[in-house]
Amino acid sequence: MSAPKVKVLFVCLGNICRSPTAHAVFQKMVDDADLSDQILVDSAGTGDWHIGHPPDARAQRKALTRGYDLSPLRARLVTGEDFAEFHYIIGMDDSNMTNMLPFKPANYDGEFKLFLSYGESSDYREVPDPYYSGDDGFELVLDLVEQAAAGLLADICKRYSLPDSSVSS
Ligand code: 4NP
């Protein structure tokens, strides 16, 4: 099997709520499009409180109701090496982007963007942190993530000339 063409890293603060949700949602979209040999998906956090932990139980429960299994994922820290490996490094909010700057080489030529920049226009430009919110916060994360994931896959398919099953001929 050949190495994946494109590597995508989702980053949030704790790597237990938003970025694992984005990871699982986008992985399912990639699998459904039969592109898992071409696109590698991972997630990480900028804070070290939850390293090695599974995603937050509320995030897991809400995601499962939409068919996404977050249970195999484990939190890890983003590192400088990620900038040598990943073609897309995608933050959930502005503070995630700022927290990654010390790791980002000046010559990084991948895509370093907010996740919702790939979504259709909405009232949100950042994925709000649900950690201190109720269940509604986790539903909102799923809504925003599902929408932006479709836009991200379309962007990757266009940029890397991969078959985009979401574009009907
Ligand atoms: P996440 O949410 O960045 O979406 O994983 C958080 C998880 C944990 C904490 C903050 C945000 N925390 O402070 O422990």
JSON list of C-alpha atoms in Angstrom, two decimals, residues 43 46 61 89 91 114 160:
[
{"chain": "A", "resi": 43, "resn": "SER", "atom": "CA", "xyz": [-5.75, 15.15, 16.27]},
{"chain": "A", "resi": 46, "resn": "THR", "atom": "CA", "xyz": [-2.01, 22.42, 22.94]},
{"chain": "A", "resi": 61, "resn": "ARG", "atom": "CA", "xyz": [-21.96, 9.99, 23.91]},
{"chain": "A", "resi": 89, "resn": "ILE", "atom": "CA", "xyz": [-2.96, 21.79, 10.55]},
{"chain": "A", "resi": 91, "resn": "GLY", "atom": "CA", "xyz": [-7.30, 24.79, 14.74]},
{"chain": "A", "resi": 114, "resn": "LEU", "atom": "CA", "xyz": [-9.28, 27.71, 11.36]},
{"chain": "A", "resi": 160, "resn": "TYR", "atom": "CA", "xyz": [-4.58, 16.97, -4.60]}
]
